[in-house]
Tab-separated table of C-alpha atoms in Angstrom:
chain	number	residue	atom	x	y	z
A	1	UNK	CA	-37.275	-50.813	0.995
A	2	UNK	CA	-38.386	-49.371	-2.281
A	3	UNK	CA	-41.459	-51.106	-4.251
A	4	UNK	CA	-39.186	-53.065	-6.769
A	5	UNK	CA	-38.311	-54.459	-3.244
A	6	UNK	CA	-34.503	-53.911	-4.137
A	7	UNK	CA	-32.739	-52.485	-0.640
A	8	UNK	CA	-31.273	-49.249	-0.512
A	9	UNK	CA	-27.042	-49.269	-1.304
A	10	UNK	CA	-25.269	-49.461	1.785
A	11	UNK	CA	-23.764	-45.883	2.325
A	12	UNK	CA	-20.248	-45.082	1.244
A	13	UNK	CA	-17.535	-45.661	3.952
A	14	UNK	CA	-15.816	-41.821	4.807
A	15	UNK	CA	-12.806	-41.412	3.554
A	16	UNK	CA	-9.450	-40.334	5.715
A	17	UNK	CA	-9.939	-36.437	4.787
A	18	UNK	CA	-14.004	-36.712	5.123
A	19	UNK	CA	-13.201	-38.735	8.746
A	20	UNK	CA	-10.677	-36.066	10.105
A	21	UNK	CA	-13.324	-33.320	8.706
A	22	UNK	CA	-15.822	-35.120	11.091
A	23	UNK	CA	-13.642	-35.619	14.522
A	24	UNK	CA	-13.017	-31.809	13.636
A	25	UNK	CA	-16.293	-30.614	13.568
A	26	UNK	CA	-17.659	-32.829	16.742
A	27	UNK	CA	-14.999	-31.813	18.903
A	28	UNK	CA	-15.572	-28.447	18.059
A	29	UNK	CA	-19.658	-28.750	18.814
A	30	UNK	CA	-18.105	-30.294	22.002
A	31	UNK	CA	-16.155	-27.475	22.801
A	32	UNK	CA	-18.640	-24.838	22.200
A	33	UNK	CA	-21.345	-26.813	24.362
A	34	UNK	CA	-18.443	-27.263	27.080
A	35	UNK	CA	-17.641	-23.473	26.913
A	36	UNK	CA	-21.849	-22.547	27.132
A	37	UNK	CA	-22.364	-24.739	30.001
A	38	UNK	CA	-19.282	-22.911	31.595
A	39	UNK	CA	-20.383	-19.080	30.968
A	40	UNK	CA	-24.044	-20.250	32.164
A	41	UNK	CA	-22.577	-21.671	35.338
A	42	UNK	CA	-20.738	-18.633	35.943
A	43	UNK	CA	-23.190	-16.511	35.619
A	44	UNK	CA	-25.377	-18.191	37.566
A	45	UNK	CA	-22.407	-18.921	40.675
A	46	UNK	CA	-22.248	-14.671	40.353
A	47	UNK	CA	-25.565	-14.435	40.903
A	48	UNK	CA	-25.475	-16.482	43.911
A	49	UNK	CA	-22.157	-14.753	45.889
A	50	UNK	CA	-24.182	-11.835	44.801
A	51	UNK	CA	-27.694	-12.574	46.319
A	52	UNK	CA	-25.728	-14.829	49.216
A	53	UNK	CA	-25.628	-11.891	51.782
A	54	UNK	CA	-28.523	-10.192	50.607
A	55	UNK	CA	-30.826	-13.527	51.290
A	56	UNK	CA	-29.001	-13.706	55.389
A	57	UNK	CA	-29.208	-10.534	56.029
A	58	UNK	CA	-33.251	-10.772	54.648
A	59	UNK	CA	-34.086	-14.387	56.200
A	60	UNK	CA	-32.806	-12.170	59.604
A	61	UNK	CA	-35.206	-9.656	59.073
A	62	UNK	CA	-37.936	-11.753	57.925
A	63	UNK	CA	-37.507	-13.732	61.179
A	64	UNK	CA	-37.459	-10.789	63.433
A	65	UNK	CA	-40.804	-9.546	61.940
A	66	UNK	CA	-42.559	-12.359	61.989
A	67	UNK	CA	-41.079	-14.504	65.193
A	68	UNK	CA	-42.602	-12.817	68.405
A	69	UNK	CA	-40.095	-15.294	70.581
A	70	UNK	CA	-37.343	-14.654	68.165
A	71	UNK	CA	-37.609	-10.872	68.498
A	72	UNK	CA	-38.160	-10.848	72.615
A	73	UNK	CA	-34.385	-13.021	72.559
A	74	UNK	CA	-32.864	-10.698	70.955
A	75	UNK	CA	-34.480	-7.532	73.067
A	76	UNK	CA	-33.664	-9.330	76.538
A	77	UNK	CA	-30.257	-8.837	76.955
A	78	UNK	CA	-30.343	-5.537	76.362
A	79	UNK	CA	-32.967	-5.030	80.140
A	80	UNK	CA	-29.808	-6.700	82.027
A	81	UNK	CA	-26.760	-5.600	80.625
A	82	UNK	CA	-25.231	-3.340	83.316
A	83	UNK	CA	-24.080	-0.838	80.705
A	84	UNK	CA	-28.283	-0.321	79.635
A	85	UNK	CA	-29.418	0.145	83.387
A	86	UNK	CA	-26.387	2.546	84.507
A	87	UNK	CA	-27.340	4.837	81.277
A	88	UNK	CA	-31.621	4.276	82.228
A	89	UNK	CA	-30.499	4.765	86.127
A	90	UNK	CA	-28.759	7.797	85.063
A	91	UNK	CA	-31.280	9.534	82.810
A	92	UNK	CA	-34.601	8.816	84.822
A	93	UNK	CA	-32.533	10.002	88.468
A	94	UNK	CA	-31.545	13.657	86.220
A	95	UNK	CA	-35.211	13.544	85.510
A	96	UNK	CA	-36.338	13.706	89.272
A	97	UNK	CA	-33.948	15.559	90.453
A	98	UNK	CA	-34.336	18.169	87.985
A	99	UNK	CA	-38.023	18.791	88.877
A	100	UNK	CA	-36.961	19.906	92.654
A	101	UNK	CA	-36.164	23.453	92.912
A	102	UNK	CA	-33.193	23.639	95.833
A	103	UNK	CA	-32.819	27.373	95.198
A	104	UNK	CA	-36.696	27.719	96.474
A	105	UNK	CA	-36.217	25.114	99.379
A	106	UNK	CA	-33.007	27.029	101.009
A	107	UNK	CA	-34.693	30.342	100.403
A	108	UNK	CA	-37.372	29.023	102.582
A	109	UNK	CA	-35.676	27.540	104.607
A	110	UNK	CA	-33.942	30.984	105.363
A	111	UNK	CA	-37.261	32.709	105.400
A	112	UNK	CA	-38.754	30.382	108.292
A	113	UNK	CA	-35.549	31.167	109.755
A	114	UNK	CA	-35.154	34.111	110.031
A	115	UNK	CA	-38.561	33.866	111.275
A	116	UNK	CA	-37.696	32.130	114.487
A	117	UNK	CA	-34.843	35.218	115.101
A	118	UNK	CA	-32.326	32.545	113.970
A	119	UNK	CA	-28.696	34.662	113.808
A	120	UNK	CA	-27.967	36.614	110.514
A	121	UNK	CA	-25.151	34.769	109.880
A	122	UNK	CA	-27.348	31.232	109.399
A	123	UNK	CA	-30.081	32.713	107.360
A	124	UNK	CA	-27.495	33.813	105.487
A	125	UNK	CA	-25.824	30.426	104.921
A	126	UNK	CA	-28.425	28.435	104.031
A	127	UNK	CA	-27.857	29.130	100.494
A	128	UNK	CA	-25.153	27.062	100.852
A	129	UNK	CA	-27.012	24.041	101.423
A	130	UNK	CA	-28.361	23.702	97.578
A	131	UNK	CA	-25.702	21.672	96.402
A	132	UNK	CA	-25.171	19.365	99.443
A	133	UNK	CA	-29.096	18.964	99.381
A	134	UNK	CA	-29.099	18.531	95.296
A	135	UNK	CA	-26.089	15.627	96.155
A	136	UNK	CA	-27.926	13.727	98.855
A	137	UNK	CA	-31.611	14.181	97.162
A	138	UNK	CA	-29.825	12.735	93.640
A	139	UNK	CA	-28.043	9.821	95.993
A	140	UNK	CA	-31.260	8.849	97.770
A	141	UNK	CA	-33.183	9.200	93.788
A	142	UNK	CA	-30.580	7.143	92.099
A	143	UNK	CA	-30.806	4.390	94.890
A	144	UNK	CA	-34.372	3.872	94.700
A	145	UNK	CA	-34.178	3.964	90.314
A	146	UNK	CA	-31.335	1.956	90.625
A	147	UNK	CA	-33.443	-0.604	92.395
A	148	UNK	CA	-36.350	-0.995	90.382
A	149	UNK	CA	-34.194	-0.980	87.234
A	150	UNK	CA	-32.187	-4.003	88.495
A	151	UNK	CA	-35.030	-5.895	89.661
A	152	UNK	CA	-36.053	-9.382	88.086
A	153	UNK	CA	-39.350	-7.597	87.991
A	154	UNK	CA	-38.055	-4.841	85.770
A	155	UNK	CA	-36.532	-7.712	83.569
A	156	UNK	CA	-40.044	-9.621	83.332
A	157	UNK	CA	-41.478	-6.538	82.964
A	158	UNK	CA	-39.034	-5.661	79.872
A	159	UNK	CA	-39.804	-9.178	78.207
A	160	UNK	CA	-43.497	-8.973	78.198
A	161	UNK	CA	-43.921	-5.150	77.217
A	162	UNK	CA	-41.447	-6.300	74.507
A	163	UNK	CA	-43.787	-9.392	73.251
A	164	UNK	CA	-47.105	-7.262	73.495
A	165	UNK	CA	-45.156	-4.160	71.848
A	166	UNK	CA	-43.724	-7.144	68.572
A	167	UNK	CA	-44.665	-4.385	66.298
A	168	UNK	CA	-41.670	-2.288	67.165
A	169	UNK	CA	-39.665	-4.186	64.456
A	170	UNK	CA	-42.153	-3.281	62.196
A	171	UNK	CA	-42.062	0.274	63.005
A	172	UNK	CA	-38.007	0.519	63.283
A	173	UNK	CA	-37.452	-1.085	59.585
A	174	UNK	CA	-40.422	-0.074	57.717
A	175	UNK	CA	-42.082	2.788	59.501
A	176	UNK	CA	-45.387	1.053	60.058
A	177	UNK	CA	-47.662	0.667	63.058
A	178	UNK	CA	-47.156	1.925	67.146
A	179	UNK	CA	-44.770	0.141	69.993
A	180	UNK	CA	-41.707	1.226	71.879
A	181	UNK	CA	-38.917	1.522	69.227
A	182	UNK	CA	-40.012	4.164	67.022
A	183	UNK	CA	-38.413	6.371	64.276
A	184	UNK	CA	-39.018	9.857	64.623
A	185	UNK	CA	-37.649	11.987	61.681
A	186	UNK	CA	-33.978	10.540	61.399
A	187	UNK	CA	-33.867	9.368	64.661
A	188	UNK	CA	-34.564	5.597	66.327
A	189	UNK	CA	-35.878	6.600	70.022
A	190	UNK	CA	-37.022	3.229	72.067
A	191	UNK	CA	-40.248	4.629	74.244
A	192	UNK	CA	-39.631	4.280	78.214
A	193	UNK	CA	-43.151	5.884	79.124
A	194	UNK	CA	-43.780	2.035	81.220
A	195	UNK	CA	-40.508	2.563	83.123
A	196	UNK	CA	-40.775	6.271	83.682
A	197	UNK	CA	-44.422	5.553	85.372
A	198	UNK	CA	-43.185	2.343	87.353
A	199	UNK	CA	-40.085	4.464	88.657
A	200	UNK	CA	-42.494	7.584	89.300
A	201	UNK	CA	-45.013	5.398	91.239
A	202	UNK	CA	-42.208	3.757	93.286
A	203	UNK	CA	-40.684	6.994	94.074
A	204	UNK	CA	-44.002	8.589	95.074
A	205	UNK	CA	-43.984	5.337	97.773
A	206	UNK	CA	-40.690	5.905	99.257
A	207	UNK	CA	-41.848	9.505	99.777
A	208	UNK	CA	-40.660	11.262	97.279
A	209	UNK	CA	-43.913	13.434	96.139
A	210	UNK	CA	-42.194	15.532	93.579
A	211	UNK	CA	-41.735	12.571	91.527
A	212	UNK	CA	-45.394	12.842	90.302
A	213	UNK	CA	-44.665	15.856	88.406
A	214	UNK	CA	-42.277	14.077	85.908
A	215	UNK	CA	-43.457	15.413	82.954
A	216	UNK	CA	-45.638	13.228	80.358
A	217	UNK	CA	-42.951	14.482	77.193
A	218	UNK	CA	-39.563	13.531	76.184
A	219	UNK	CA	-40.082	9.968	77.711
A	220	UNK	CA	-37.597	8.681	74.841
A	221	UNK	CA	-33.977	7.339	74.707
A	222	UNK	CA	-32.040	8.080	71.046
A	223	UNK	CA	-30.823	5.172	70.166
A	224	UNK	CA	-29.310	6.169	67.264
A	225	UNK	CA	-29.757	9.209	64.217
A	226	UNK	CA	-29.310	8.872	60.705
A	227	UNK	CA	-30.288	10.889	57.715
A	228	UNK	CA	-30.444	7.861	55.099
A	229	UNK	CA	-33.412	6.472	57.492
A	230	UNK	CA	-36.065	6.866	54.598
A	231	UNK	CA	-34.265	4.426	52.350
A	232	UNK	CA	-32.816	2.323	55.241
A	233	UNK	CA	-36.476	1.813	55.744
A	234	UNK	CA	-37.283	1.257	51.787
A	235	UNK	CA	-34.586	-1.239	51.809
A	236	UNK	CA	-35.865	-2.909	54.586
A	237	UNK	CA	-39.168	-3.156	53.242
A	238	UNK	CA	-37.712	-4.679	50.105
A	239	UNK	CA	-36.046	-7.019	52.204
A	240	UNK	CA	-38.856	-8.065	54.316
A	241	UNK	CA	-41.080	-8.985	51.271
A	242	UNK	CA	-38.237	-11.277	49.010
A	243	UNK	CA	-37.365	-12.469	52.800
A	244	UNK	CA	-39.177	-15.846	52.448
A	245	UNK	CA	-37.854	-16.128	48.688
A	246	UNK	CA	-34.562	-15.034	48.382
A	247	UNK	CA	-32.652	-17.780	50.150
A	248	UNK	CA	-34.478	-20.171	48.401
A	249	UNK	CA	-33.948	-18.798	44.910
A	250	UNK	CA	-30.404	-18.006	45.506
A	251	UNK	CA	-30.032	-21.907	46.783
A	252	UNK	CA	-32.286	-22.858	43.558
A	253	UNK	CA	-29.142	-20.637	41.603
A	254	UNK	CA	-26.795	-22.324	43.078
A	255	UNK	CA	-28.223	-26.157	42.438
A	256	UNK	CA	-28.434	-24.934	39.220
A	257	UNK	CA	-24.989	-23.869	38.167
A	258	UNK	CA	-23.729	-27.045	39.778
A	259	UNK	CA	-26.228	-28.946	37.941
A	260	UNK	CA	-25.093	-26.798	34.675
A	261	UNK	CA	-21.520	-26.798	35.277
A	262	UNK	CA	-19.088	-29.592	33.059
A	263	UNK	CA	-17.816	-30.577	36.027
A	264	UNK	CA	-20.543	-30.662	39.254
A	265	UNK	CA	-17.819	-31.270	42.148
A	266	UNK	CA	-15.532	-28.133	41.422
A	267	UNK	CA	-18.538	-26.269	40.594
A	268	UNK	CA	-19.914	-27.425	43.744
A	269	UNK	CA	-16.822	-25.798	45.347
A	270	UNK	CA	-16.414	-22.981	43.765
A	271	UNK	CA	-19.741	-22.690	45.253
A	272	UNK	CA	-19.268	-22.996	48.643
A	273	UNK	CA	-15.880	-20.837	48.603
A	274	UNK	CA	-17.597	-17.865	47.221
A	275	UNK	CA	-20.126	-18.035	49.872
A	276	UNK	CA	-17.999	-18.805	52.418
A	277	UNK	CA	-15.830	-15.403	51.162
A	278	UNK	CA	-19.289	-13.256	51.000
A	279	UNK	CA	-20.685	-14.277	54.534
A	280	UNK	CA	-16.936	-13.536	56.039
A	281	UNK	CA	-17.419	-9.646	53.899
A	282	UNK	CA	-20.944	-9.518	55.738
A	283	UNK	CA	-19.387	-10.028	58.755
A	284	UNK	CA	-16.380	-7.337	58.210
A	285	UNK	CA	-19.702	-5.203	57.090
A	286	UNK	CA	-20.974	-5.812	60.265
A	287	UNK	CA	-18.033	-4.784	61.830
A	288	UNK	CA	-17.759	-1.244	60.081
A	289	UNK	CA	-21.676	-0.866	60.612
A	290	UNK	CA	-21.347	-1.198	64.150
A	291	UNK	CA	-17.833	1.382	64.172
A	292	UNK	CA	-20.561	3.636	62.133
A	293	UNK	CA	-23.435	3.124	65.062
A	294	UNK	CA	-21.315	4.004	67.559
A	295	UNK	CA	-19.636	6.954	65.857
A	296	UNK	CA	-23.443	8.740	65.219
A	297	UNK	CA	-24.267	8.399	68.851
A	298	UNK	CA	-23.363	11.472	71.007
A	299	UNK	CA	-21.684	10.220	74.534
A	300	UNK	CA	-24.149	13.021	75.988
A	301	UNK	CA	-27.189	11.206	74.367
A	302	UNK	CA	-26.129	7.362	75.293
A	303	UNK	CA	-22.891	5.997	76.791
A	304	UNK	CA	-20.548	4.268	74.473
A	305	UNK	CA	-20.960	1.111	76.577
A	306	UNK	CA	-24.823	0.661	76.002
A	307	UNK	CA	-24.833	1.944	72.642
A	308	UNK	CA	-22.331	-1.097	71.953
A	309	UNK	CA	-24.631	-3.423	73.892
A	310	UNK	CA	-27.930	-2.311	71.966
A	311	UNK	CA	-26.021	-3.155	68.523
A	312	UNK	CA	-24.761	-5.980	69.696
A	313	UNK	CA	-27.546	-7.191	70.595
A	314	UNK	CA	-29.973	-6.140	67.561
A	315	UNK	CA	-27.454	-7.983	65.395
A	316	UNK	CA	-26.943	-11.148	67.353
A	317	UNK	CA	-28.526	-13.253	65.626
A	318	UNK	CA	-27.729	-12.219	62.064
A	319	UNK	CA	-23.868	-12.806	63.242
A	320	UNK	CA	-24.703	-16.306	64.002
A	321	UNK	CA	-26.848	-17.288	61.107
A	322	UNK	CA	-24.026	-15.298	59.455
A	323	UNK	CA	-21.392	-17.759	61.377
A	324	UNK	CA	-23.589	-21.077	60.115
A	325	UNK	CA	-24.014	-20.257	56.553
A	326	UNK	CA	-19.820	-19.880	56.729
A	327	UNK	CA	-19.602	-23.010	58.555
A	328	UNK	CA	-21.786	-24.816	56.251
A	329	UNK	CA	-19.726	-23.330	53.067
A	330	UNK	CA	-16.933	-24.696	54.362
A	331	UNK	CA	-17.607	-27.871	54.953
A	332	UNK	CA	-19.398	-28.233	51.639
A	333	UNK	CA	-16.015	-27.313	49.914
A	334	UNK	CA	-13.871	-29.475	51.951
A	335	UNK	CA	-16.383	-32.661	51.353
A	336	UNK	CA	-16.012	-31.754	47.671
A	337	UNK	CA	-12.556	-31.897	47.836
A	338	UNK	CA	-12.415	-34.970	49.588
A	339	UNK	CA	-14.137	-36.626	46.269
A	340	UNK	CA	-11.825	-35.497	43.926
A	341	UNK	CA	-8.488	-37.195	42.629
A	342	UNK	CA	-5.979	-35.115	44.802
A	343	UNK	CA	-3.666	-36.870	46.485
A	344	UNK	CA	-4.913	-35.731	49.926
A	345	UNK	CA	-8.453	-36.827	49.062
A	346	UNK	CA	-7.028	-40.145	47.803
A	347	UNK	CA	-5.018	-40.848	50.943
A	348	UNK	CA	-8.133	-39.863	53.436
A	349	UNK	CA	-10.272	-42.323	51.437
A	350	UNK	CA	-7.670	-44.790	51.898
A	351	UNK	CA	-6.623	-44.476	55.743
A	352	UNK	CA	-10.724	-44.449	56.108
A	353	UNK	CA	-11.275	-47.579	54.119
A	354	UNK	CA	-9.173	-49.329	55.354
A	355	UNK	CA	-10.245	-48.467	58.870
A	356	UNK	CA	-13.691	-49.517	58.338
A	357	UNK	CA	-12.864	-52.737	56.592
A	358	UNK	CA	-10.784	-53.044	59.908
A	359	UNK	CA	-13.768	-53.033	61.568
A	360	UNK	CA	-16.176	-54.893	59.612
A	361	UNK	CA	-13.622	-58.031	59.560
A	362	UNK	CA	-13.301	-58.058	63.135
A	363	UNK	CA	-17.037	-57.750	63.729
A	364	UNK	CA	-17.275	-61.051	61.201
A	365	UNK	CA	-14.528	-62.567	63.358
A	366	UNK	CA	-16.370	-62.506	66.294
A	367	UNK	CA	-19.010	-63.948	64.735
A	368	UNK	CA	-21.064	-60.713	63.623
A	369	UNK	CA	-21.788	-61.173	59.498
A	370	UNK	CA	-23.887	-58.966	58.128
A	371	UNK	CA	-24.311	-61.191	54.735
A	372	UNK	CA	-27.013	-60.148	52.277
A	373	UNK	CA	-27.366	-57.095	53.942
A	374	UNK	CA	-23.776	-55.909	54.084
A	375	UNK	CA	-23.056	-56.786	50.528
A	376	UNK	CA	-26.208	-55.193	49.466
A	377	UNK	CA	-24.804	-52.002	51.245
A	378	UNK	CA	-21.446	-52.846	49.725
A	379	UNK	CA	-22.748	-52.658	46.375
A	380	UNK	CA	-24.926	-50.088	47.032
A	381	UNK	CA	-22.304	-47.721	48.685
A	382	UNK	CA	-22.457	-44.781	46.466
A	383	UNK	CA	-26.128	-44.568	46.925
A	384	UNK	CA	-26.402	-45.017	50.743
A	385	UNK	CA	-23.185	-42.387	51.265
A	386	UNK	CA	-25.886	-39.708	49.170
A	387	UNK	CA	-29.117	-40.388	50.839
A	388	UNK	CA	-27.036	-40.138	54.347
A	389	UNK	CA	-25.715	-37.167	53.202
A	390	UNK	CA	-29.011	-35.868	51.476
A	391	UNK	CA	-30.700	-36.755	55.221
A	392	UNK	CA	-28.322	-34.216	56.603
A	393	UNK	CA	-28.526	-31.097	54.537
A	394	UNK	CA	-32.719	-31.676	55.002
A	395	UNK	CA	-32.027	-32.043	58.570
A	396	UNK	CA	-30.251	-28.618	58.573
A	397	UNK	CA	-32.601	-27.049	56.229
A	398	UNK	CA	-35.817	-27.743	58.400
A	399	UNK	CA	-33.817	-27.243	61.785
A	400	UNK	CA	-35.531	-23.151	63.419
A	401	UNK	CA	-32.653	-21.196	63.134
A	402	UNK	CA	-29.418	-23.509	63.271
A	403	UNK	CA	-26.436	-22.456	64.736
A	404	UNK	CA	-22.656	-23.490	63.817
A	405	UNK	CA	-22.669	-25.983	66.477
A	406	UNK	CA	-26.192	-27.700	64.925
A	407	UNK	CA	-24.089	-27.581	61.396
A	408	UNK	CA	-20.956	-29.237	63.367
A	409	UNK	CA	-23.256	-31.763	65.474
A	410	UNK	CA	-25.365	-33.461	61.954
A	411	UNK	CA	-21.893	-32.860	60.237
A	412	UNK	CA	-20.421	-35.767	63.088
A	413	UNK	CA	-23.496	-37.204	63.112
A	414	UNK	CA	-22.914	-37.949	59.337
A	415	UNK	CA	-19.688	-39.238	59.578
A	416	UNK	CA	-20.258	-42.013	62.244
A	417	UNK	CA	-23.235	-43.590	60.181
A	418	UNK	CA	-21.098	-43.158	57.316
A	419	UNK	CA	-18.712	-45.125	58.916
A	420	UNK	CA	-21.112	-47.455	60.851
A	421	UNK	CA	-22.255	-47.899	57.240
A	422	UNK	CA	-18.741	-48.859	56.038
A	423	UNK	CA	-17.856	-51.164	59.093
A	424	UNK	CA	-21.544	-53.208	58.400
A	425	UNK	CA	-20.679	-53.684	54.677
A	426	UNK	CA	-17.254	-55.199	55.270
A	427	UNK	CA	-18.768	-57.227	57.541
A	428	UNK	CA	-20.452	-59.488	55.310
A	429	UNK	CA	-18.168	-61.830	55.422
A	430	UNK	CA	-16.976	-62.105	51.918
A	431	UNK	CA	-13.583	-61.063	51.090
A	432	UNK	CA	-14.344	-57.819	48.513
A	433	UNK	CA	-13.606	-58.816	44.830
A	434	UNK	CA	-14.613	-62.608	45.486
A	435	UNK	CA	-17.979	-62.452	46.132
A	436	UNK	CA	-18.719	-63.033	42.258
A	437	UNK	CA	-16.524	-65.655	41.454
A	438	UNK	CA	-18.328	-68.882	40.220
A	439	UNK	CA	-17.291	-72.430	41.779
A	440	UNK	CA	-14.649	-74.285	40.220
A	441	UNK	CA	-15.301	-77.502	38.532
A	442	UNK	CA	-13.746	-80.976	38.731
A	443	UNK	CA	-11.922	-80.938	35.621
A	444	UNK	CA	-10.014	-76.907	36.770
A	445	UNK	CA	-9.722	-78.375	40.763
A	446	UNK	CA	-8.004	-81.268	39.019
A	447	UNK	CA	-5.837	-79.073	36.494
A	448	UNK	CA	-4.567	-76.926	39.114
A	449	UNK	CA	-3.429	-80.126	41.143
């Protein structure tokens, strides 16, 4: 109001052209704040597929630095896998039996001999007897190795020299610090100076003196050579550091973009599918990685068989955080399907309505009502399917190290209290879509009569 205290004039209506100029213009704005929100989300979802493997494959390492018990489960199997004690039975019996000379034992056993006027013609044979006498010493060796190797002693022994010596991890990816897997130039040896002295000690017992002369060097198995070890290592360092952040920002990316995206439930899938796609290309990577391993380890150095049980069982554990992450993904997509307005989501929401409001009526039936309480959970559905939902994904997040099974146990675990959920609302007792109506009157009872 203006001091005269006059009011302002009302403003001028638009006209038709000035009205049509305006629709224009909004729905333009709209468009261009639709199409930003789309290339943000997009760039952000890329990010994510991108970092998606990267954060695995560094939560993996992270946990095998830093978890003593993680590390010694994935170390055990590799003590009793038959493959791993044939190859250590094999290498620590040539070891023995390569520090006898039998050339020096027949010659004097010809010399003493000849000595006693044994005939020519046995003094001269008993140069025959080093390889019988190499074949029975190396039978009686290997028996003896073979024991203490396959022992549950030797396995015990393996777990706790594997928990003192944690640091071996530390050595193998980043070069730092002492234990039993070590890099050495290009090569990963694993140390088996313990084994070598149990084995020498127990041979030594069973009579076997020349056993104490295994020598103190080359107490090493290869386990496998590489000459990109420097920035294996550099990435691994890398890795080790962002470990604890990098699934959490590429999660953080990923809320984001949905949260960015026009619409939250496809970008929510789209989501989930690329994931899903880059954890099954880290597991083909895998795959060829291990084809690699195997290919850069000379037969004459390690059998095939153990080499493929070591990998195997370094990588365990990546493959099945590698396996839940894809599990997860999928599910994730499929429940975002399931909310949309396809005609398979539509007719699963119906078949499951209409089973749980089965349910619930038969419960109120009997005699079971849920009243106040199953309308308020009626009314409150969308918010009590979320938090149950929302409980889940926490449940998985704080769960050490879930497995596809933990993902497929809360995942049925979430359905029934869904469903429980569903049964207790439609057991209030009110028939849905009546609840609300207000009592009729005299004057309407009498009209409708």
């Amino acid at each position: 109001m203006d001091p005269s205290g006059a009011h302002p004039p009302a403003p001028e209506p638009l006209s038709t052209a000035e009205r049509q100029e305006y629709e224009r213009l909004r729905r333009l704005a709209t468009m261009r704040h639709r199409r930003a929100r789309n290339v943000t989300a997009s760039v952000l979802l890329v990010l994510t597929f991108l970092l998606a493997p990267l954060a695995v494959v560094a939560a993996w390492v992270n946990s095998q630095i830093s978890d003593t018990d993680r590390y010694v489960r994935t170390i055990a199997p590799v003590a009793t896998a038959p493959s791993v004690r044939n190859a250590l039975t094999d290498r620590l019996t040539a070891r023995v039996v390569d520090k006898v000379d039998f050339r020096a034992i027949t010659d004097a056993l010809g010399r003493a001999l000849a000595r006693t006027d044994a005939p020519s013609a046995v003094v001269d044979k008993t140069s025959l007897l080093t390889g019988p006498l190499k074949n029975a010493m190396t039978t009686a060796v290997r028996t003896v190795v073979n024991k203490v190797v396959t022992s549950d002693q030797f396995a015990e022994a393996w777990n706790i020299a594997n928990r003192r010596a944690h640091a071996a991890v530390v050595k193998t990816l980043t070069g730092e610090g002492n234990s039993a897997v070590q890099a050495k130039g290009d090569t990963i040896v694993l140390d088996i100076g313990t084994l070598v002295d149990n084995v020498k000690k127990r041979l030594v017992d069973e009579g076997y003196e020349k056993a104490a002369a295994i020598p103190d060097v080359d107490r090493t198995v290869p386990l496998f050579t590489t000459d990109k070890l420097d920035k294996a290592q550099s990435l691994m360092r890398l890795l080790d550091v962002v470990g604890t952040w990098l699934p959490v920002t590429t999660l953080a990316l990923a809320a984001i973009a949905v949260w960015t995206a026009p619409s939250h439930r496809i970008a929510l899938m789209a989501a989930a599918i690329g994931t899903g796609v880059m954890m099954i290309a880290l597991l083909v990577a895998l795959a060829v990685m291990r084809r690699v391993y195997l290919d850069s380890v000379p037969t004459n150095v390690l059998p095939a068989d153990a080499a493929r049980t070591i990998y195997d069982a370094f990588v365990r554990f990546l493959r099945v955080s590698t396996r839940t992450v894809l599990v997860t993904a999928m599910i994730t997509a499929v429940a975002g399907y399931l909310y949309g307005p396809g005609r398979g989501a539509r007719f699963v929401r119906s078949v499951t309505a209409r089973g749980t409001g089965a349910g619930g009526r038969a419960l109120a039936h009997a005699g079971v009502r849920t009243g106040s309480t199953g309308r308020w959970l009626e009314t409150h559905r969308a918010w009590t399917t979320g938090a149950v939902i929302a409980g889940g994904a926490v449940a998985l997040v704080l769960w050490n190290y879930p497995t596809a099974a933990c993902v497929a146990l809360v995942l049925g675990i979430v359905v029934v209290v869904l469903a429980l959920l569903g049964i207790l609302a439609a057991a209030s007792g009110v028939t849905p879509g009546t609840e609300s109506a207000p009592p009729r009157t005299g004057d309407q009872i009498r009209r409708t009569t």
